[in-house]
Amino acid sequence: MTAGAPIAFLDLKSQQRRLGSALRERVDAVFDHCQFVMGPEVAELESRLAAYAGATECVGVSSGTDALQIVMMAEGIGPGDAVFLPAFTYTATAEVPLVLGATPVFVDVDPNTFQIDPNHLALRIAEIRVTGRLLPRAIVGVDLFGQPAPWHALREVAAANDLLLFDDCAQSFGASLDGRKLGREALATTLSFFPSKPLGGYGDGGAILTDDPERAALYRSLRSHGEGKARYEVLRTGMNGRLDTIQAAVLLAKLDVFDEELARRDAIAQAYDAGLQNCVRTPVRVSDSRSAWAIYAILAEDEAARTRLQAQLRADNIPSAIYYPLPLHLQPAYRDHHDGAALPVSEGLARRILALPIHPELTDDEVARVIVAIRQA
Ligand SMILES: *Cc1c(COP(=O)(O)O)cnc(C)c1O
């Protein structure tokens, strides 16, 4: 068998062609008015994102990581505080509490949905209280791979323990739970516009959604060096965390076609589901939800089977990716901050998980080729 033409894992060139002149016109407008920092596109994007999610407020920021940092800085999270988060997520979720001097407490995930396990979360909070060295302060729910975290249960655990609740929605903007878009499940919801996210820009960018106007005002101050009403009045220690005007312009063009893109991702996911059933474990849906399909992750039988799958895909010029090869509590940077709790589900997933290409540019023929290659392996 001769290998097919290379399939892209993310195809930003074709995406630009599909967006056509709308994209160029938006970016050219910025070059014309020259307000490269906090230009009008930033406010326009903020109001459109808030409306999309049904949230009261949206604050554009420089990245999903900075969005997390700003919402935690706003609550004064720092040394001595415990921040509970899943071990199976992107590094930024754990990095931010550490940067602020707080301690991430890793929680295991559900073996079916890969989302944070609320029962284990409650157990971990109780453990931390008993040891008494850290003050439980906050929970970060992560909407992993495009699907919602178990928000009903997370709110119950947060309320029972009097903890702050944040939504790291970097991978899942556009997803919905119980018929409503993500963005209002927690005190603050953080978004990322990294190019590979469902709503991706052409560089770094992020945003914070909240229904609390006072917090939104605080986030606006923090993203701009802690400034007050007057530009050179410094009220608090902040950061340079503003969203770039050019990125806002790109995102405005992309938001116009975002729902079509989500529908295309969903159609690809359904085609994979149908083609791969009884062959590998396809993604289990979180109930009453719609995924944004940032990532379509299958589970191989074991690590050796995954290696065979990847080799078979590579032989037909099909890319695949491992999110995540190591759970965070085993990462060199974080393992010394881990209290040693067993997190067997996260460790098992890291050995078996494999992400297949899923992006709006993928053709039906390409999807069929991926299915054939996996069935052959
Ligand atoms: C991508 C991502 C982030 C960080 O977003 P950046 O914009 O790259 O800083 C945070 N959390 C999760 C779960 C992510 O996937």
Short mmCIF file of C-alpha atoms and ligand atoms in Angstrom, two decimals:
data_model
loop_
_atom_site.label_atom_id
_atom_site.label_comp_id
_atom_site.label_asym_id
_atom_site.label_seq_id
_atom_site.Cartn_x
_atom_site.Cartn_y
_atom_site.Cartn_z
CA MET A 1 0.00 0.00 0.00
CA THR A 2 1.34 3.46 -0.86
CA ALA A 3 0.94 6.16 1.75
CA GLY A 4 -1.65 8.87 1.19
CA ALA A 5 -0.98 12.60 1.10
CA PRO A 6 0.01 14.06 4.48
CA ILE A 7 -2.93 14.98 6.73
CA ALA A 8 -2.50 18.02 8.98
CA PHE A 9 -3.12 17.98 12.72
CA LEU A 10 -3.97 21.69 12.52
CA ASP A 11 -4.22 23.50 9.18
CA LEU A 12 -3.95 27.26 9.65
CA LYS A 13 -3.12 27.90 5.96
CA SER A 14 -6.38 26.36 4.70
CA GLN A 15 -8.21 28.06 7.54
CA GLN A 16 -6.98 31.46 6.30
CA ARG A 17 -8.18 30.62 2.79
CA ARG A 18 -11.59 29.61 4.13
CA LEU A 19 -11.92 32.84 6.16
CA GLY A 20 -11.00 34.79 3.02
CA SER A 21 -11.14 38.57 2.83
CA ALA A 22 -13.08 38.98 6.11
CA LEU A 23 -9.92 38.13 8.02
CA ARG A 24 -7.70 40.53 6.04
CA GLU A 25 -10.21 43.35 6.31
CA ARG A 26 -10.33 43.04 10.10
CA VAL A 27 -6.55 43.05 10.40
CA ASP A 28 -6.12 45.87 7.86
CA ALA A 29 -8.51 48.02 9.92
CA VAL A 30 -6.08 47.77 12.84
CA PHE A 31 -3.15 48.78 10.64
CA ASP A 32 -5.23 51.77 9.53
CA HIS A 33 -6.21 53.09 12.98
CA CYS A 34 -2.89 52.06 14.63
CA GLN A 35 -4.36 51.52 18.12
CA PHE A 36 -2.30 48.36 18.53
CA VAL A 37 -2.77 48.25 22.31
CA MET A 38 -6.36 48.25 23.64
CA GLY A 39 -7.82 49.31 20.30
CA PRO A 40 -11.58 49.21 19.64
CA GLU A 41 -11.49 45.57 18.48
CA VAL A 42 -10.68 44.48 22.06
CA ALA A 43 -13.89 45.97 23.49
CA GLU A 44 -15.90 44.70 20.50
CA LEU A 45 -14.60 41.17 21.00
CA GLU A 46 -15.23 41.35 24.75
CA SER A 47 -18.89 42.24 24.27
CA ARG A 48 -19.36 39.59 21.58
CA LEU A 49 -17.78 36.87 23.71
CA ALA A 50 -19.86 37.85 26.75
CA ALA A 51 -23.03 37.74 24.64
CA TYR A 52 -22.04 34.38 23.13
CA ALA A 53 -21.60 32.81 26.57
CA GLY A 54 -24.47 34.70 28.19
CA ALA A 55 -22.06 36.19 30.74
CA THR A 56 -22.30 39.73 32.07
CA GLU A 57 -18.64 40.60 31.68
CA CYS A 58 -15.69 39.63 29.53
CA VAL A 59 -12.12 40.87 30.01
CA GLY A 60 -9.65 40.20 27.18
CA VAL A 61 -6.19 39.19 28.35
CA SER A 62 -2.86 38.10 26.92
CA SER A 63 -3.26 34.30 27.26
CA GLY A 64 -5.18 31.55 29.00
CA THR A 65 -2.33 31.26 31.49
CA ASP A 66 -2.47 34.97 32.33
CA ALA A 67 -6.26 34.72 32.64
CA LEU A 68 -5.79 32.08 35.36
CA GLN A 69 -3.13 34.20 37.05
CA ILE A 70 -5.35 37.29 37.09
CA VAL A 71 -8.39 35.52 38.58
CA MET A 72 -6.19 33.99 41.31
CA MET A 73 -4.36 37.28 42.01
CA ALA A 74 -7.76 38.97 42.39
CA GLU A 75 -8.54 36.63 45.31
CA GLY A 76 -5.13 37.08 46.90
CA ILE A 77 -4.20 33.42 46.46
CA GLY A 78 -0.64 32.93 47.63
CA PRO A 79 1.71 31.17 50.07
CA GLY A 80 0.00 28.67 52.37
CA ASP A 81 -3.02 28.27 50.08
CA ALA A 82 -4.05 24.96 48.53
CA VAL A 83 -5.53 25.05 45.01
CA PHE A 84 -7.20 21.79 43.97
CA LEU A 85 -6.95 20.81 40.31
CA PRO A 86 -6.91 17.68 38.13
CA ALA A 87 -3.58 15.89 37.60
CA PHE A 88 -4.57 15.18 34.00
CA THR A 89 -4.53 18.62 32.34
CA TYR A 90 -2.22 21.08 30.62
CA THR A 91 0.69 22.38 32.68
CA ALA A 92 -0.65 25.96 32.98
CA THR A 93 -3.41 24.93 35.41
CA ALA A 94 -0.80 23.89 38.00
CA GLU A 95 1.86 26.41 37.05
CA VAL A 96 -0.17 29.47 38.02
CA PRO A 97 -0.75 28.61 41.71
CA LEU A 98 2.97 27.85 42.01
CA VAL A 99 3.96 31.16 40.40
CA LEU A 100 1.79 32.89 43.02
CA GLY A 101 3.45 30.92 45.84
CA ALA A 102 0.42 28.69 46.44
CA THR A 103 0.43 24.88 46.31
CA PRO A 104 -1.39 22.83 43.66
CA VAL A 105 -3.12 19.77 45.11
CA PHE A 106 -3.57 17.15 42.42
CA VAL A 107 -6.88 15.29 42.08
CA ASP A 108 -7.50 12.18 39.98
CA VAL A 109 -9.90 12.07 37.04
CA ASP A 110 -12.84 9.97 35.94
CA PRO A 111 -11.73 6.95 33.85
CA ASN A 112 -14.64 7.42 31.40
CA THR A 113 -14.88 11.16 30.82
CA PHE A 114 -11.27 12.06 31.81
CA GLN A 115 -12.72 15.01 33.79
CA ILE A 116 -11.84 15.76 37.43
CA ASP A 117 -13.42 13.23 39.82
CA PRO A 118 -15.61 15.11 42.36
CA ASN A 119 -15.49 12.24 44.88
CA HIS A 120 -11.72 12.20 44.86
CA LEU A 121 -11.76 15.99 45.08
CA ALA A 122 -13.82 15.87 48.31
CA LEU A 123 -11.41 13.26 49.68
CA ARG A 124 -8.35 15.38 48.85
CA ILE A 125 -9.86 18.46 50.50
CA ALA A 126 -10.50 16.44 53.67
CA GLU A 127 -6.91 15.09 53.61
CA ILE A 128 -5.43 18.58 53.28
CA ARG A 129 -7.58 19.84 56.15
CA VAL A 130 -6.42 16.98 58.41
CA THR A 131 -2.71 17.57 57.76
CA GLY A 132 -3.30 21.26 58.54
CA ARG A 133 -0.26 22.65 56.72
CA LEU A 134 -2.19 24.33 53.90
CA LEU A 135 -5.39 26.35 53.81
CA PRO A 136 -7.82 25.01 51.20
CA ARG A 137 -8.76 28.07 49.10
CA ALA A 138 -9.84 27.21 45.58
CA ILE A 139 -10.83 24.54 43.07
CA VAL A 140 -9.98 24.80 39.37
CA GLY A 141 -12.35 22.73 37.25
CA VAL A 142 -10.87 22.08 33.82
CA ASP A 143 -13.16 21.43 30.85
CA LEU A 144 -10.87 18.86 29.28
CA PHE A 145 -10.63 18.20 25.53
CA GLY A 146 -13.79 20.20 24.73
CA GLN A 147 -16.16 18.60 27.22
CA PRO A 148 -17.52 20.23 30.40
CA ALA A 149 -16.19 19.30 33.82
CA PRO A 150 -18.86 17.95 36.23
CA TRP A 151 -20.01 21.42 37.27
CA HIS A 152 -23.04 20.46 39.38
CA ALA A 153 -20.90 18.28 41.62
CA LEU A 154 -18.00 20.75 41.67
CA ARG A 155 -20.30 23.55 42.87
CA GLU A 156 -21.59 21.29 45.64
CA VAL A 157 -18.10 20.42 46.82
CA ALA A 158 -17.00 24.07 46.62
CA ALA A 159 -20.03 25.26 48.61
CA ALA A 160 -19.72 22.51 51.24
CA ASN A 161 -16.07 23.44 51.80
CA ASP A 162 -16.39 27.20 51.34
CA LEU A 163 -13.89 27.26 48.47
CA LEU A 164 -13.55 29.53 45.45
CA LEU A 165 -14.40 27.83 42.15
CA PHE A 166 -12.75 28.70 38.84
CA ASP A 167 -13.39 27.28 35.38
CA ASP A 168 -10.30 26.68 33.22
CA CYS A 169 -12.19 26.61 29.92
CA ALA A 170 -9.10 27.05 27.72
CA GLN A 171 -9.96 23.97 25.66
CA SER A 172 -13.72 24.14 25.64
CA PHE A 173 -15.18 27.54 24.77
CA GLY A 174 -18.26 26.85 22.64
CA ALA A 175 -19.20 23.67 24.53
CA SER A 176 -22.46 23.57 26.44
CA LEU A 177 -23.91 21.87 29.50
CA ASP A 178 -27.66 21.48 30.08
CA GLY A 179 -28.26 23.51 26.94
CA ARG A 180 -26.26 26.55 27.98
CA LYS A 181 -22.81 27.58 26.80
CA LEU A 182 -19.88 27.24 29.20
CA GLY A 183 -18.84 30.53 30.78
CA ARG A 184 -21.12 30.80 33.80
CA GLU A 185 -20.38 27.61 35.76
CA ALA A 186 -17.97 29.15 38.25
CA LEU A 187 -16.96 32.49 39.78
CA ALA A 188 -14.75 33.17 36.76
CA THR A 189 -14.15 31.30 33.51
CA THR A 190 -10.81 31.56 31.74
CA LEU A 191 -10.39 31.16 27.98
CA SER A 192 -7.37 30.68 25.72
CA PHE A 193 -7.10 31.69 22.07
CA PHE A 194 -3.89 29.76 21.40
CA PRO A 195 -4.10 28.81 17.69
CA SER A 196 -4.95 25.15 18.34
CA LYS A 197 -7.88 25.83 20.68
CA PRO A 198 -11.42 25.64 19.25
CA LEU A 199 -11.58 29.46 19.05
CA GLY A 200 -7.95 30.05 18.13
CA GLY A 201 -6.23 33.28 17.16
CA TYR A 202 -2.98 33.75 15.28
CA GLY A 203 -0.81 34.17 18.35
CA ASP A 204 -1.40 34.23 22.09
CA GLY A 205 -4.58 35.56 23.64
CA GLY A 206 -7.15 34.83 26.31
CA ALA A 207 -10.17 36.17 28.16
CA ILE A 208 -12.01 36.00 31.48
CA LEU A 209 -15.79 35.67 31.73
CA THR A 210 -17.66 36.53 34.92
CA ASP A 211 -21.11 37.66 36.04
CA ASP A 212 -19.58 39.84 38.78
CA PRO A 213 -18.96 43.46 37.64
CA GLU A 214 -16.74 44.25 40.64
CA ARG A 215 -14.47 41.33 39.90
CA ALA A 216 -14.40 42.30 36.22
CA ALA A 217 -13.22 45.78 37.19
CA LEU A 218 -10.51 44.22 39.33
CA TYR A 219 -9.42 41.95 36.45
CA ARG A 220 -9.23 45.02 34.15
CA SER A 221 -7.02 46.78 36.67
CA LEU A 222 -4.78 43.71 37.18
CA ARG A 223 -4.28 43.13 33.44
CA SER A 224 -2.91 46.65 33.16
CA HIS A 225 -0.35 46.96 35.99
CA GLY A 226 -2.95 47.42 38.72
CA GLU A 227 -3.91 50.85 37.39
CA GLY A 228 -6.73 52.90 38.86
CA LYS A 229 -9.15 55.23 37.09
CA ALA A 230 -6.24 57.49 36.18
CA ARG A 231 -3.72 55.80 33.92
CA TYR A 232 -0.66 56.42 36.10
CA GLU A 233 -2.36 55.71 39.43
CA VAL A 234 -1.14 52.31 40.63
CA LEU A 235 -3.58 50.77 43.11
CA ARG A 236 -2.20 47.23 43.37
CA THR A 237 0.49 44.95 42.01
CA GLY A 238 -0.69 43.81 38.61
CA MET A 239 0.88 42.63 35.38
CA ASN A 240 1.02 43.38 31.68
CA GLY A 241 -1.75 41.00 30.67
CA ARG A 242 -3.61 42.84 27.91
CA LEU A 243 -5.11 41.24 24.81
CA ASP A 244 -3.42 42.43 21.62
CA THR A 245 -5.65 44.41 19.22
CA ILE A 246 -4.51 42.41 16.18
CA GLN A 247 -5.46 39.15 17.92
CA ALA A 248 -8.87 40.62 18.79
CA ALA A 249 -9.34 41.51 15.10
CA VAL A 250 -8.45 37.96 14.00
CA LEU A 251 -10.79 36.51 16.62
CA LEU A 252 -13.69 38.73 15.53
CA ALA A 253 -13.40 37.27 12.02
CA LYS A 254 -13.17 33.76 13.44
CA LEU A 255 -16.13 34.22 15.76
CA ASP A 256 -18.36 34.81 12.71
CA VAL A 257 -17.78 31.22 11.57
CA PHE A 258 -17.28 29.64 15.02
CA ASP A 259 -20.63 27.84 15.19
CA GLU A 260 -20.09 26.34 11.71
CA GLU A 261 -16.67 25.14 12.84
CA LEU A 262 -18.12 23.57 15.99
CA ALA A 263 -20.72 21.76 13.87
CA ARG A 264 -18.00 20.45 11.54
CA ARG A 265 -15.90 19.23 14.49
CA ASP A 266 -18.98 17.48 15.87
CA ALA A 267 -19.69 15.78 12.52
CA ILE A 268 -16.08 14.50 12.39
CA ALA A 269 -16.36 13.20 15.96
CA GLN A 270 -19.54 11.31 15.04
CA ALA A 271 -17.88 9.82 11.95
CA TYR A 272 -14.95 8.64 14.11
CA ASP A 273 -17.36 7.21 16.69
CA ALA A 274 -19.20 5.20 14.05
CA GLY A 275 -16.05 4.04 12.25
CA LEU A 276 -14.07 3.07 15.33
CA GLN A 277 -16.64 1.40 17.55
CA ASN A 278 -15.72 -2.14 18.70
CA CYS A 279 -12.13 -1.35 17.74
CA VAL A 280 -10.74 1.21 20.20
CA ARG A 281 -12.42 3.07 23.05
CA THR A 282 -13.95 6.23 21.61
CA PRO A 283 -14.70 9.29 23.79
CA VAL A 284 -17.44 8.90 26.38
CA ARG A 285 -19.74 11.93 26.33
CA VAL A 286 -20.40 13.91 29.48
CA SER A 287 -24.19 13.67 29.92
CA ASP A 288 -26.40 16.61 28.88
CA SER A 289 -23.50 18.30 27.14
CA ARG A 290 -22.16 19.25 23.73
CA SER A 291 -18.43 19.08 23.23
CA ALA A 292 -16.36 21.76 21.48
CA TRP A 293 -14.09 18.88 20.31
CA ALA A 294 -10.77 20.54 20.94
CA ILE A 295 -9.35 17.02 21.04
CA TYR A 296 -10.74 13.64 19.97
CA ALA A 297 -8.93 11.15 22.18
CA ILE A 298 -9.18 7.38 21.89
CA LEU A 299 -7.85 4.85 24.39
CA ALA A 300 -5.64 1.99 23.22
CA GLU A 301 -5.59 -1.35 25.03
CA ASP A 302 -2.18 -0.57 26.56
CA GLU A 303 1.00 1.38 25.83
CA ALA A 304 2.29 -1.16 23.27
CA ALA A 305 -1.00 -1.07 21.39
CA ARG A 306 -0.82 2.71 21.31
CA THR A 307 2.69 2.57 19.86
CA ARG A 308 1.42 0.21 17.13
CA LEU A 309 -1.51 2.54 16.39
CA GLN A 310 0.78 5.53 16.07
CA ALA A 311 3.13 3.63 13.75
CA GLN A 312 0.24 2.51 11.52
CA LEU A 313 -1.06 6.09 11.32
CA ARG A 314 2.41 7.45 10.55
CA ALA A 315 2.81 4.91 7.74
CA ASP A 316 -0.14 6.55 6.00
CA ASN A 317 1.06 10.12 6.73
CA ILE A 318 -1.53 10.63 9.45
CA PRO A 319 -0.45 12.64 12.53
CA SER A 320 -1.54 11.81 16.06
CA ALA A 321 -0.62 13.32 19.42
CA ILE A 322 -0.38 12.29 23.05
CA TYR A 323 -2.20 14.58 25.49
CA TYR A 324 -0.74 14.08 28.03
CA PRO A 325 2.31 11.81 28.16
CA LEU A 326 2.76 12.49 31.89
CA PRO A 327 0.19 13.52 34.48
CA LEU A 328 1.28 16.70 36.21
CA HIS A 329 2.17 15.15 39.59
CA LEU A 330 4.92 13.14 37.82
CA GLN A 331 6.40 16.10 35.91
CA PRO A 332 9.93 17.04 37.05
CA ALA A 333 8.81 20.59 37.85
CA TYR A 334 5.86 19.53 39.99
CA ARG A 335 6.64 16.17 41.59
CA ASP A 336 8.35 17.77 44.59
CA HIS A 337 5.15 19.71 45.25
CA HIS A 338 3.05 16.56 45.24
CA ASP A 339 2.12 14.99 48.58
CA GLY A 340 2.39 11.46 47.24
CA ALA A 341 -1.32 10.67 46.91
CA ALA A 342 -1.99 7.87 44.42
CA LEU A 343 -3.53 9.07 41.15
CA PRO A 344 -3.85 5.80 39.23
CA VAL A 345 -6.44 6.88 36.65
CA SER A 346 -4.34 9.83 35.44
CA GLU A 347 -1.26 7.61 35.22
CA GLY A 348 -3.12 4.94 33.25
CA LEU A 349 -4.59 7.43 30.79
CA ALA A 350 -1.15 8.87 30.08
CA ARG A 351 -0.03 5.43 28.86
CA ARG A 352 -3.05 4.69 26.65
CA ILE A 353 -4.47 7.94 25.31
CA LEU A 354 -4.08 9.05 21.70
CA ALA A 355 -5.51 12.14 19.98
CA LEU A 356 -6.62 11.95 16.35
CA PRO A 357 -6.77 14.93 13.98
CA ILE A 358 -10.01 16.90 14.40
CA HIS A 359 -10.24 20.35 12.86
CA PRO A 360 -12.74 22.02 10.53
CA GLU A 361 -10.47 21.70 7.48
CA LEU A 362 -10.35 17.90 7.67
CA THR A 363 -12.16 16.34 4.69
CA ASP A 364 -14.48 13.31 4.78
CA ASP A 365 -11.88 11.35 2.78
CA GLU A 366 -9.21 12.15 5.33
CA VAL A 367 -11.48 11.08 8.19
CA ALA A 368 -12.12 7.81 6.35
CA ARG A 369 -8.36 7.25 5.93
CA VAL A 370 -7.79 7.72 9.67
CA ILE A 371 -10.49 5.15 10.42
CA VAL A 372 -9.03 2.63 7.97
CA ALA A 373 -5.52 3.01 9.40
CA ILE A 374 -6.74 2.44 12.95
CA ARG A 375 -8.85 -0.56 11.99
CA GLN A 376 -5.80 -2.07 10.23
CA ALA A 377 -3.68 -1.67 13.36
C1 LIG B 1 -4.02 25.92 26.61
C2 LIG B 1 -4.39 25.77 28.03
C3 LIG B 1 -4.08 26.76 28.98
C4 LIG B 1 -3.19 27.92 28.70
O1 LIG B 1 -3.58 28.75 27.67
P1 LIG B 1 -2.48 29.68 26.96
O2 LIG B 1 -3.32 30.64 26.18
O3 LIG B 1 -1.64 28.80 26.09
O4 LIG B 1 -1.70 30.36 28.01
C5 LIG B 1 -4.55 26.61 30.27
N1 LIG B 1 -5.26 25.52 30.63
C6 LIG B 1 -5.56 24.54 29.75
C7 LIG B 1 -6.37 23.38 30.21
C8 LIG B 1 -5.13 24.63 28.43
O5 LIG B 1 -5.41 23.64 27.58
#
